[in-house]
Amino acid sequence: MPAKGADMGTPAGPSVVVIGGGVIGLSLAWRAAQRGLSVTVADPDPGKGASYAAAGMITPVSEAAYAERELYQLGVAAQQQYAAFAAELTGATGLPTGYRQAGTLQVAWDIDDLAVLGEFRALQESFGVTVQPLTGRQCRAAEPLLDPSVRGGLLAPDDASVDPRLLTSALLMAATGAGVRLIRSAAVEVTVTGGRADGAVLADGTGLRADWVVLAAGWRSGSLAGLPPEAVPPVRPVKGQILRLRPGPGGPVLGGPGPGGSAPGGPPGLLTRTVRGVVQGSSVYLVPRESGELVVGATQEEMGSDTRVTAGGVWELLRDARAIVPGITELELAEAVAGLRPGTPDNAPVLGPSCLPGLVLATGHFRAGVLLAPVTADLISGYLATGELDERAAPFGPGRFSPGRQEARR
Ligand code: GLY
């Protein structure tokens, strides 16, 4: 087994092995390295888990329907730091992240869907956020290619989006540039010595020793060997199928700046901003990229670890997306992919020290991994560097799932 921090080559602070190199593991590894820790990330295929299938919405307001108040507030904190986070990443690497702040328009397709939006609005306002209600006509003025049947909407102007694949590529470069050691292998076990987590075992049997173990393995976080049952986070896979639709090779089919197309300065596609629809009670979202690509998502299915793309999943997404934006039928269906979100019993992440000393959890982000990456990275790297957990993490401790059990401190 290598000695602690042995391969780093430079003097470093405490060592940490991060299990999982998705958007969460890479973000916190980067921040921890910036704080002087000696960081190793173990992942056979970094950025190719849930992050790979994510749409990249930075939309705490329009995601509020899935959140309790504390999670909403954490999402807003993340949204407020996202522009600087993305700019810092690009500054460090020269790589784009696809960050755009263009807002979200939530729309209702029929009168019953409008009532659902009314409930969303009441929830959003109970969280202290004021969204702007729009008539159907105002929705189409904002997004001219919406279907005439759209009855009304809610505008959340501060919402943003990133391209998660670009984001993870930039994070990988930034993290390794900051000294993070990447091991392209799966960690299969957490080792525990004298009642403290002190490393991991890789799939080939290699052992890694560290002062800290951070579990950031998404839906797999609950399946590592070696952990006492009470330290295992209650995460489960929640399948999401997602589509990528592209303008044809000749350029945008219907969009482009000018009449009937995107607003000047917007992407050359059908929409300028993220549009989330409620269509006869079913939810769909369409996230435009600068390239004119539209990401359409996502199903939410309890199917264990199944990642098959199904005819029914694709049909539902296209059916609902077409109801909102008929022009999507002209686009190329470039990709259909399924990912597995790490769901928890209360839909909120599990952040901070576990009941096993040495083991820190950064998992269970469910629908909000991309959104919460910057704030998770700050909270967890701050804890590793100082031993103090920011109070914003307090509602998300693993102890909430086992009342009476105290989380271990350093
Ligand atoms: N964040 C949206 C989703 O998980 O589908």
Tab-separated table of C-alpha atoms and ligand atoms in Angstrom:
chain	number	residue	atom	x	y	z
A	1	MET	CA	0.000	0.000	0.000
A	2	PRO	CA	1.293	3.460	-0.754
A	3	ALA	CA	2.035	5.670	2.189
A	4	LYS	CA	-0.334	8.517	2.841
A	5	GLY	CA	0.053	11.151	0.144
A	6	ALA	CA	3.109	9.332	-1.121
A	7	ASP	CA	2.561	9.953	-4.809
A	8	MET	CA	1.854	13.636	-4.616
A	9	GLY	CA	5.501	14.629	-4.832
A	10	THR	CA	4.929	17.849	-2.917
A	11	PRO	CA	4.440	18.586	0.744
A	12	ALA	CA	0.738	18.448	1.424
A	13	GLY	CA	-1.811	18.537	4.174
A	14	PRO	CA	-3.977	15.639	5.246
A	15	SER	CA	-4.658	13.051	2.590
A	16	VAL	CA	-8.086	12.240	1.243
A	17	VAL	CA	-9.357	9.606	-1.123
A	18	VAL	CA	-12.519	10.622	-2.953
A	19	ILE	CA	-14.565	7.677	-4.164
A	20	GLY	CA	-16.351	8.858	-7.287
A	21	GLY	CA	-15.331	11.264	-10.030
A	22	GLY	CA	-18.640	12.728	-11.114
A	23	VAL	CA	-19.474	16.389	-10.882
A	24	ILE	CA	-19.610	16.185	-7.073
A	25	GLY	CA	-16.406	14.194	-6.508
A	26	LEU	CA	-14.397	16.258	-8.980
A	27	SER	CA	-15.659	19.593	-7.642
A	28	LEU	CA	-14.827	18.810	-4.057
A	29	ALA	CA	-11.498	17.230	-5.016
A	30	TRP	CA	-10.543	20.433	-6.834
A	31	ARG	CA	-11.509	22.610	-3.896
A	32	ALA	CA	-9.813	20.305	-1.365
A	33	ALA	CA	-6.575	20.388	-3.368
A	34	GLN	CA	-6.782	24.182	-3.493
A	35	ARG	CA	-6.971	24.099	0.310
A	36	GLY	CA	-3.750	22.117	0.528
A	37	LEU	CA	-5.039	18.591	0.994
A	38	SER	CA	-3.397	15.702	-0.794
A	39	VAL	CA	-6.271	14.345	-2.871
A	40	THR	CA	-6.772	11.122	-4.814
A	41	VAL	CA	-9.941	10.463	-6.835
A	42	ALA	CA	-10.861	6.893	-7.734
A	43	ASP	CA	-13.263	6.424	-10.639
A	44	PRO	CA	-12.994	4.065	-13.635
A	45	ASP	CA	-14.702	6.568	-15.934
A	46	PRO	CA	-14.867	10.063	-14.462
A	47	GLY	CA	-17.841	12.149	-15.511
A	48	LYS	CA	-19.610	9.192	-17.101
A	49	GLY	CA	-22.195	8.467	-14.390
A	50	ALA	CA	-25.270	10.554	-13.619
A	51	SER	CA	-23.388	13.699	-14.682
A	52	TYR	CA	-23.132	12.344	-18.229
A	53	ALA	CA	-26.907	12.104	-18.617
A	54	ALA	CA	-27.739	15.335	-16.770
A	55	ALA	CA	-29.311	18.302	-18.556
A	56	GLY	CA	-27.390	20.799	-16.428
A	57	MET	CA	-30.215	23.030	-15.234
A	58	ILE	CA	-29.211	25.578	-12.599
A	59	THR	CA	-32.830	26.098	-11.672
A	60	PRO	CA	-33.503	26.084	-7.941
A	61	VAL	CA	-36.685	28.083	-8.401
A	62	SER	CA	-38.310	25.855	-10.973
A	63	GLU	CA	-37.016	22.715	-9.184
A	64	ALA	CA	-38.658	23.880	-5.948
A	65	ALA	CA	-41.487	21.410	-6.475
A	66	TYR	CA	-38.981	18.652	-5.683
A	67	ALA	CA	-37.424	20.370	-2.693
A	68	GLU	CA	-38.015	21.259	0.910
A	69	ARG	CA	-37.215	24.797	2.022
A	70	GLU	CA	-33.642	24.017	3.177
A	71	LEU	CA	-32.798	22.283	-0.076
A	72	TYR	CA	-34.257	25.169	-2.029
A	73	GLN	CA	-32.089	27.594	-0.029
A	74	LEU	CA	-28.967	25.510	-0.658
A	75	GLY	CA	-29.841	25.509	-4.361
A	76	VAL	CA	-30.171	29.280	-4.394
A	77	ALA	CA	-26.782	29.576	-2.675
A	78	ALA	CA	-25.314	27.335	-5.389
A	79	GLN	CA	-26.992	29.270	-8.178
A	80	GLN	CA	-25.596	32.535	-6.832
A	81	GLN	CA	-22.031	31.244	-6.958
A	82	TYR	CA	-22.329	29.375	-10.260
A	83	ALA	CA	-21.249	32.173	-12.606
A	84	ALA	CA	-18.049	32.708	-10.620
A	85	PHE	CA	-17.474	28.951	-10.300
A	86	ALA	CA	-17.805	28.460	-14.058
A	87	ALA	CA	-15.599	31.481	-14.791
A	88	GLU	CA	-12.921	30.251	-12.383
A	89	LEU	CA	-12.949	26.832	-14.027
A	90	THR	CA	-12.584	28.323	-17.481
A	91	GLY	CA	-9.861	30.655	-16.232
A	92	ALA	CA	-7.956	27.710	-14.753
A	93	THR	CA	-8.298	25.419	-17.749
A	94	GLY	CA	-9.213	27.412	-20.834
A	95	LEU	CA	-12.158	25.043	-21.244
A	96	PRO	CA	-15.800	26.075	-21.622
A	97	THR	CA	-18.545	24.908	-19.285
A	98	GLY	CA	-21.519	25.978	-21.393
A	99	TYR	CA	-22.724	28.249	-18.592
A	100	ARG	CA	-25.597	30.497	-19.671
A	101	GLN	CA	-27.869	32.578	-17.510
A	102	ALA	CA	-31.040	33.043	-19.553
A	103	GLY	CA	-33.778	32.146	-17.059
A	104	THR	CA	-36.430	29.460	-17.053
A	105	LEU	CA	-39.942	29.678	-18.419
A	106	GLN	CA	-42.359	27.183	-16.888
A	107	VAL	CA	-45.403	26.708	-19.106
A	108	ALA	CA	-48.785	25.028	-18.826
A	109	TRP	CA	-50.297	23.249	-21.808
A	110	ASP	CA	-53.960	23.144	-20.815
A	111	ILE	CA	-56.191	24.672	-18.191
A	112	ASP	CA	-55.579	21.861	-15.687
A	113	ASP	CA	-51.840	22.275	-16.169
A	114	LEU	CA	-52.286	25.962	-15.452
A	115	ALA	CA	-53.755	24.986	-12.087
A	116	VAL	CA	-50.621	22.888	-11.438
A	117	LEU	CA	-48.468	25.931	-12.239
A	118	GLY	CA	-50.591	27.891	-9.769
A	119	GLU	CA	-49.609	25.357	-7.102
A	120	PHE	CA	-45.927	25.706	-8.095
A	121	ARG	CA	-46.264	29.464	-7.790
A	122	ALA	CA	-47.771	29.192	-4.312
A	123	LEU	CA	-44.927	26.880	-3.265
A	124	GLN	CA	-42.290	29.168	-4.751
A	125	GLU	CA	-43.805	32.175	-3.021
A	126	SER	CA	-43.928	30.271	0.284
A	127	PHE	CA	-40.142	29.967	-0.126
A	128	GLY	CA	-39.934	33.734	-0.490
A	129	VAL	CA	-39.248	33.859	-4.213
A	130	THR	CA	-41.367	35.926	-6.544
A	131	VAL	CA	-41.769	34.470	-9.998
A	132	GLN	CA	-43.343	36.430	-12.805
A	133	PRO	CA	-46.685	35.017	-14.048
A	134	LEU	CA	-47.171	35.286	-17.821
A	135	THR	CA	-50.227	34.837	-20.034
A	136	GLY	CA	-50.030	32.450	-22.969
A	137	ARG	CA	-49.465	35.412	-25.275
A	138	GLN	CA	-46.621	36.697	-23.086
A	139	CYS	CA	-45.053	33.219	-23.078
A	140	ARG	CA	-45.050	33.210	-26.882
A	141	ALA	CA	-43.637	36.724	-26.970
A	142	ALA	CA	-40.744	35.416	-24.856
A	143	GLU	CA	-40.384	32.180	-26.831
A	144	PRO	CA	-42.025	32.561	-30.264
A	145	LEU	CA	-41.883	28.872	-31.154
A	146	LEU	CA	-44.066	27.724	-28.278
A	147	ASP	CA	-47.263	25.984	-29.306
A	148	PRO	CA	-50.360	28.236	-29.522
A	149	SER	CA	-52.095	26.024	-26.977
A	150	VAL	CA	-49.734	27.083	-24.163
A	151	ARG	CA	-52.048	28.691	-21.596
A	152	GLY	CA	-49.641	30.572	-19.384
A	153	GLY	CA	-46.382	30.402	-17.536
A	154	LEU	CA	-44.010	31.497	-14.830
A	155	LEU	CA	-40.711	33.213	-15.538
A	156	ALA	CA	-37.700	32.683	-13.255
A	157	PRO	CA	-35.171	35.127	-14.744
A	158	ASP	CA	-32.128	34.192	-12.640
A	159	ASP	CA	-32.056	30.501	-13.568
A	160	ALA	CA	-29.125	29.273	-15.633
A	161	SER	CA	-27.689	26.131	-17.211
A	162	VAL	CA	-24.380	24.437	-17.934
A	163	ASP	CA	-23.350	21.580	-20.180
A	164	PRO	CA	-22.461	18.877	-17.634
A	165	ARG	CA	-20.135	17.065	-20.039
A	166	LEU	CA	-18.140	20.219	-20.617
A	167	LEU	CA	-18.279	20.929	-16.898
A	168	THR	CA	-16.834	17.559	-15.887
A	169	SER	CA	-14.085	17.832	-18.524
A	170	ALA	CA	-13.107	21.223	-17.143
A	171	LEU	CA	-13.297	19.965	-13.565
A	172	LEU	CA	-11.082	17.020	-14.409
A	173	MET	CA	-8.442	19.306	-15.870
A	174	ALA	CA	-8.736	21.853	-13.062
A	175	ALA	CA	-8.528	19.168	-10.386
A	176	THR	CA	-5.489	17.426	-11.845
A	177	GLY	CA	-3.925	20.827	-12.489
A	178	ALA	CA	-4.347	21.606	-8.793
A	179	GLY	CA	-2.519	18.387	-7.887
A	180	VAL	CA	-5.334	15.851	-7.605
A	181	ARG	CA	-4.226	12.343	-8.450
A	182	LEU	CA	-6.773	10.499	-10.584
A	183	ILE	CA	-6.907	6.710	-10.486
A	184	ARG	CA	-9.066	5.263	-13.235
A	185	SER	CA	-10.344	2.338	-11.244
A	186	ALA	CA	-13.402	1.672	-9.109
A	187	ALA	CA	-13.105	1.642	-5.345
A	188	VAL	CA	-14.998	-1.409	-4.124
A	189	GLU	CA	-14.345	-1.292	-0.393
A	190	VAL	CA	-13.734	1.224	2.369
A	191	THR	CA	-11.103	0.071	4.827
A	192	VAL	CA	-11.598	0.616	8.536
A	193	THR	CA	-8.811	0.347	11.092
A	194	GLY	CA	-9.342	0.834	14.792
A	195	GLY	CA	-12.853	2.130	14.205
A	196	ARG	CA	-11.807	4.758	11.653
A	197	ALA	CA	-12.142	4.776	7.863
A	198	ASP	CA	-8.602	4.974	6.559
A	199	GLY	CA	-8.677	4.184	2.875
A	200	ALA	CA	-10.169	2.201	0.036
A	201	VAL	CA	-9.516	-0.955	-1.941
A	202	LEU	CA	-9.651	-0.742	-5.734
A	203	ALA	CA	-11.178	-3.344	-8.046
A	204	ASP	CA	-7.737	-4.857	-8.718
A	205	GLY	CA	-7.058	-5.235	-4.996
A	206	THR	CA	-4.760	-2.236	-4.671
A	207	GLY	CA	-5.127	-0.443	-1.359
A	208	LEU	CA	-5.144	3.338	-0.944
A	209	ARG	CA	-4.510	4.818	2.486
A	210	ALA	CA	-5.714	8.240	3.491
A	211	ASP	CA	-6.594	10.327	6.502
A	212	TRP	CA	-10.070	10.856	5.081
A	213	VAL	CA	-12.404	8.922	2.831
A	214	VAL	CA	-15.068	10.897	0.981
A	215	LEU	CA	-17.896	8.887	-0.484
A	216	ALA	CA	-19.119	10.677	-3.625
A	217	ALA	CA	-20.062	7.669	-5.706
A	218	GLY	CA	-23.617	8.660	-6.570
A	219	TRP	CA	-26.148	5.834	-6.476
A	220	ARG	CA	-23.346	3.321	-5.839
A	221	SER	CA	-22.452	5.017	-2.563
A	222	GLY	CA	-24.609	2.567	-0.665
A	223	SER	CA	-22.976	-0.550	-2.068
A	224	LEU	CA	-19.324	-0.374	-1.040
A	225	ALA	CA	-18.011	-3.236	1.073
A	226	GLY	CA	-16.396	-2.628	4.424
A	227	LEU	CA	-18.806	-0.094	5.892
A	228	PRO	CA	-20.727	-0.839	9.059
A	229	PRO	CA	-24.452	-0.841	8.210
A	230	GLU	CA	-25.138	2.317	10.202
A	231	ALA	CA	-22.611	4.282	8.098
A	232	VAL	CA	-24.105	3.272	4.740
A	233	PRO	CA	-25.961	6.217	3.154
A	234	PRO	CA	-29.547	5.404	2.067
A	235	VAL	CA	-29.159	6.063	-1.655
A	236	ARG	CA	-30.937	4.263	-4.469
A	237	PRO	CA	-30.814	4.631	-8.259
A	238	VAL	CA	-33.571	6.691	-9.889
A	239	LYS	CA	-33.416	6.308	-13.644
A	240	GLY	CA	-33.659	9.295	-15.953
A	241	GLN	CA	-33.846	9.007	-19.735
A	242	ILE	CA	-32.861	12.075	-21.695
A	243	LEU	CA	-32.656	13.075	-25.384
A	244	ARG	CA	-30.382	15.338	-27.388
A	245	LEU	CA	-31.940	16.974	-30.435
A	246	ARG	CA	-29.746	18.785	-32.935
A	247	PRO	CA	-30.319	21.178	-35.798
A	248	GLY	CA	-29.575	19.594	-39.174
A	249	PRO	CA	-26.181	19.835	-40.895
A	250	GLY	CA	-27.311	22.894	-42.844
A	251	GLY	CA	-27.686	24.846	-39.616
A	252	PRO	CA	-30.683	25.679	-37.519
A	253	VAL	CA	-33.934	24.345	-38.912
A	254	LEU	CA	-36.309	26.914	-37.534
A	255	GLY	CA	-34.342	29.201	-35.289
A	256	GLY	CA	-31.553	31.669	-35.609
A	257	PRO	CA	-31.629	35.323	-34.755
A	258	GLY	CA	-34.440	37.163	-36.375
A	259	PRO	CA	-38.182	36.831	-36.873
A	260	GLY	CA	-39.536	33.520	-35.664
A	261	GLY	CA	-36.191	32.432	-34.327
A	262	SER	CA	-34.170	33.000	-31.216
A	263	ALA	CA	-33.615	36.431	-29.829
A	264	PRO	CA	-30.422	38.183	-30.941
A	265	GLY	CA	-27.608	36.945	-28.772
A	266	GLY	CA	-29.422	33.704	-27.970
A	267	PRO	CA	-28.497	30.260	-29.193
A	268	PRO	CA	-29.229	29.452	-32.829
A	269	GLY	CA	-32.033	27.045	-32.050
A	270	LEU	CA	-35.682	26.858	-31.175
A	271	LEU	CA	-35.497	28.348	-27.677
A	272	THR	CA	-33.501	31.034	-25.918
A	273	ARG	CA	-34.012	29.804	-22.374
A	274	THR	CA	-34.858	26.626	-20.533
A	275	VAL	CA	-38.540	25.785	-20.918
A	276	ARG	CA	-40.230	23.463	-18.477
A	277	GLY	CA	-43.662	22.229	-19.386
A	278	VAL	CA	-46.563	20.598	-17.633
A	279	VAL	CA	-48.464	18.694	-20.314
A	280	GLN	CA	-51.640	17.000	-19.126
A	281	GLY	CA	-50.029	16.510	-15.753
A	282	SER	CA	-46.733	15.182	-17.121
A	283	SER	CA	-43.466	17.140	-16.727
A	284	VAL	CA	-40.887	17.790	-19.419
A	285	TYR	CA	-37.990	20.212	-19.807
A	286	LEU	CA	-36.114	21.517	-22.813
A	287	VAL	CA	-32.679	23.013	-22.241
A	288	PRO	CA	-31.050	24.878	-25.150
A	289	ARG	CA	-27.294	24.862	-25.702
A	290	GLU	CA	-25.277	27.547	-27.470
A	291	SER	CA	-24.849	25.159	-30.401
A	292	GLY	CA	-28.582	25.036	-31.045
A	293	GLU	CA	-28.855	21.579	-29.477
A	294	LEU	CA	-31.864	20.961	-27.259
A	295	VAL	CA	-31.709	18.579	-24.330
A	296	VAL	CA	-35.089	17.071	-23.516
A	297	GLY	CA	-35.626	15.337	-20.208
A	298	ALA	CA	-36.231	13.472	-18.188
A	299	THR	CA	-38.062	10.401	-17.078
A	300	GLN	CA	-38.013	9.496	-13.419
A	301	GLU	CA	-38.200	5.735	-12.908
A	302	GLU	CA	-37.595	3.354	-10.019
A	303	MET	CA	-36.042	0.503	-11.991
A	304	GLY	CA	-33.020	-0.456	-9.935
A	305	SER	CA	-29.774	-0.157	-11.888
A	306	ASP	CA	-31.434	-0.560	-15.302
A	307	THR	CA	-30.059	1.954	-17.822
A	308	ARG	CA	-31.865	0.795	-20.945
A	309	VAL	CA	-33.354	3.480	-23.124
A	310	THR	CA	-36.943	2.405	-23.729
A	311	ALA	CA	-39.377	3.131	-26.539
A	312	GLY	CA	-41.904	4.307	-23.965
A	313	GLY	CA	-39.458	6.702	-22.320
A	314	VAL	CA	-38.430	8.267	-25.630
A	315	TRP	CA	-42.056	8.462	-26.778
A	316	GLU	CA	-43.212	10.236	-23.615
A	317	LEU	CA	-40.414	12.781	-23.804
A	318	LEU	CA	-41.000	13.508	-27.490
A	319	ARG	CA	-44.786	13.582	-27.049
A	320	ASP	CA	-44.613	16.183	-24.285
A	321	ALA	CA	-41.787	18.211	-25.831
A	322	ARG	CA	-43.640	18.352	-29.152
A	323	ALA	CA	-46.817	19.539	-27.426
A	324	ILE	CA	-44.859	22.505	-26.073
A	325	VAL	CA	-42.552	23.182	-29.050
A	326	PRO	CA	-43.887	21.538	-32.231
A	327	GLY	CA	-40.740	22.433	-34.187
A	328	ILE	CA	-38.685	19.811	-32.387
A	329	THR	CA	-39.888	17.213	-34.884
A	330	GLU	CA	-37.579	18.815	-37.475
A	331	LEU	CA	-34.478	18.206	-35.357
A	332	GLU	CA	-32.152	15.238	-35.501
A	333	LEU	CA	-32.538	12.770	-32.641
A	334	ALA	CA	-28.823	12.712	-31.922
A	335	GLU	CA	-28.768	10.761	-28.695
A	336	ALA	CA	-30.954	8.994	-26.177
A	337	VAL	CA	-29.289	8.019	-22.945
A	338	ALA	CA	-30.279	6.958	-19.443
A	339	GLY	CA	-28.513	7.789	-16.192
A	340	LEU	CA	-29.080	6.897	-12.571
A	341	ARG	CA	-29.641	9.700	-10.084
A	342	PRO	CA	-28.727	8.998	-6.458
A	343	GLY	CA	-32.084	9.297	-4.707
A	344	THR	CA	-32.533	9.516	-0.933
A	345	PRO	CA	-35.644	9.070	1.237
A	346	ASP	CA	-36.227	12.854	1.426
A	347	ASN	CA	-34.791	13.823	-2.006
A	348	ALA	CA	-31.994	15.835	-0.354
A	349	PRO	CA	-28.243	15.123	-0.396
A	350	VAL	CA	-26.254	13.542	2.407
A	351	LEU	CA	-23.433	15.891	3.346
A	352	GLY	CA	-20.792	15.788	6.052
A	353	PRO	CA	-19.207	13.397	8.507
A	354	SER	CA	-20.827	10.020	8.974
A	355	CYS	CA	-21.063	8.093	12.228
A	356	LEU	CA	-17.831	6.319	11.189
A	357	PRO	CA	-14.857	8.563	12.017
A	358	GLY	CA	-12.844	9.378	8.921
A	359	LEU	CA	-15.750	8.827	6.527
A	360	VAL	CA	-17.348	11.907	4.982
A	361	LEU	CA	-20.419	11.736	2.759
A	362	ALA	CA	-21.098	13.839	-0.334
A	363	THR	CA	-23.783	11.882	-2.082
A	364	GLY	CA	-27.523	11.516	-2.644
A	365	HIS	CA	-27.899	14.681	-4.706
A	366	PHE	CA	-30.812	13.137	-6.640
A	367	ARG	CA	-31.997	15.740	-9.207
A	368	ALA	CA	-29.589	18.443	-8.065
A	369	GLY	CA	-26.015	17.177	-8.458
A	370	VAL	CA	-24.973	19.684	-11.107
A	371	LEU	CA	-26.730	22.535	-9.314
A	372	LEU	CA	-25.260	21.730	-5.908
A	373	ALA	CA	-21.702	20.903	-7.018
A	374	PRO	CA	-20.079	24.274	-6.133
A	375	VAL	CA	-21.688	24.560	-2.716
A	376	THR	CA	-21.089	20.884	-1.905
A	377	ALA	CA	-17.437	21.346	-2.839
A	378	ASP	CA	-17.113	24.321	-0.493
A	379	LEU	CA	-18.898	22.608	2.406
A	380	ILE	CA	-16.979	19.341	2.198
A	381	SER	CA	-13.533	20.796	1.450
A	382	GLY	CA	-14.097	23.292	4.266
A	383	TYR	CA	-14.836	20.463	6.666
A	384	LEU	CA	-11.791	18.466	5.553
A	385	ALA	CA	-9.517	21.479	5.902
A	386	THR	CA	-10.807	22.879	9.186
A	387	GLY	CA	-12.847	20.226	10.974
A	388	GLU	CA	-15.747	22.678	11.070
A	389	LEU	CA	-18.876	22.002	9.084
A	390	ASP	CA	-20.587	25.088	7.676
A	391	GLU	CA	-24.013	25.466	9.239
A	392	ARG	CA	-25.620	25.371	5.791
A	393	ALA	CA	-24.860	21.633	5.777
A	394	ALA	CA	-26.646	21.019	9.084
A	395	PRO	CA	-30.019	19.990	7.580
A	396	PHE	CA	-28.290	17.445	5.337
A	397	GLY	CA	-26.321	15.331	7.814
A	398	PRO	CA	-26.611	11.549	7.575
A	399	GLY	CA	-27.873	11.433	11.168
A	400	ARG	CA	-31.298	12.590	9.993
A	401	PHE	CA	-31.973	9.064	8.773
A	402	SER	CA	-31.165	7.475	12.143
A	403	PRO	CA	-32.415	9.767	14.906
A	404	GLY	CA	-30.487	9.495	18.137
A	405	ARG	CA	-27.253	8.601	16.379
A	406	GLN	CA	-24.571	11.246	16.551
A	407	GLU	CA	-22.298	11.889	13.616
A	408	ALA	CA	-18.637	11.403	14.352
A	409	ARG	CA	-16.376	14.397	14.423
A	410	ARG	CA	-12.709	14.354	13.529
B	1	GLY	N1	-32.401	17.914	-12.587
B	1	GLY	C1	-33.420	17.387	-13.389
B	1	GLY	C2	-33.471	15.938	-13.427
B	1	GLY	O1	-32.816	15.264	-12.661
B	1	GLY	O2	-34.193	15.424	-14.250
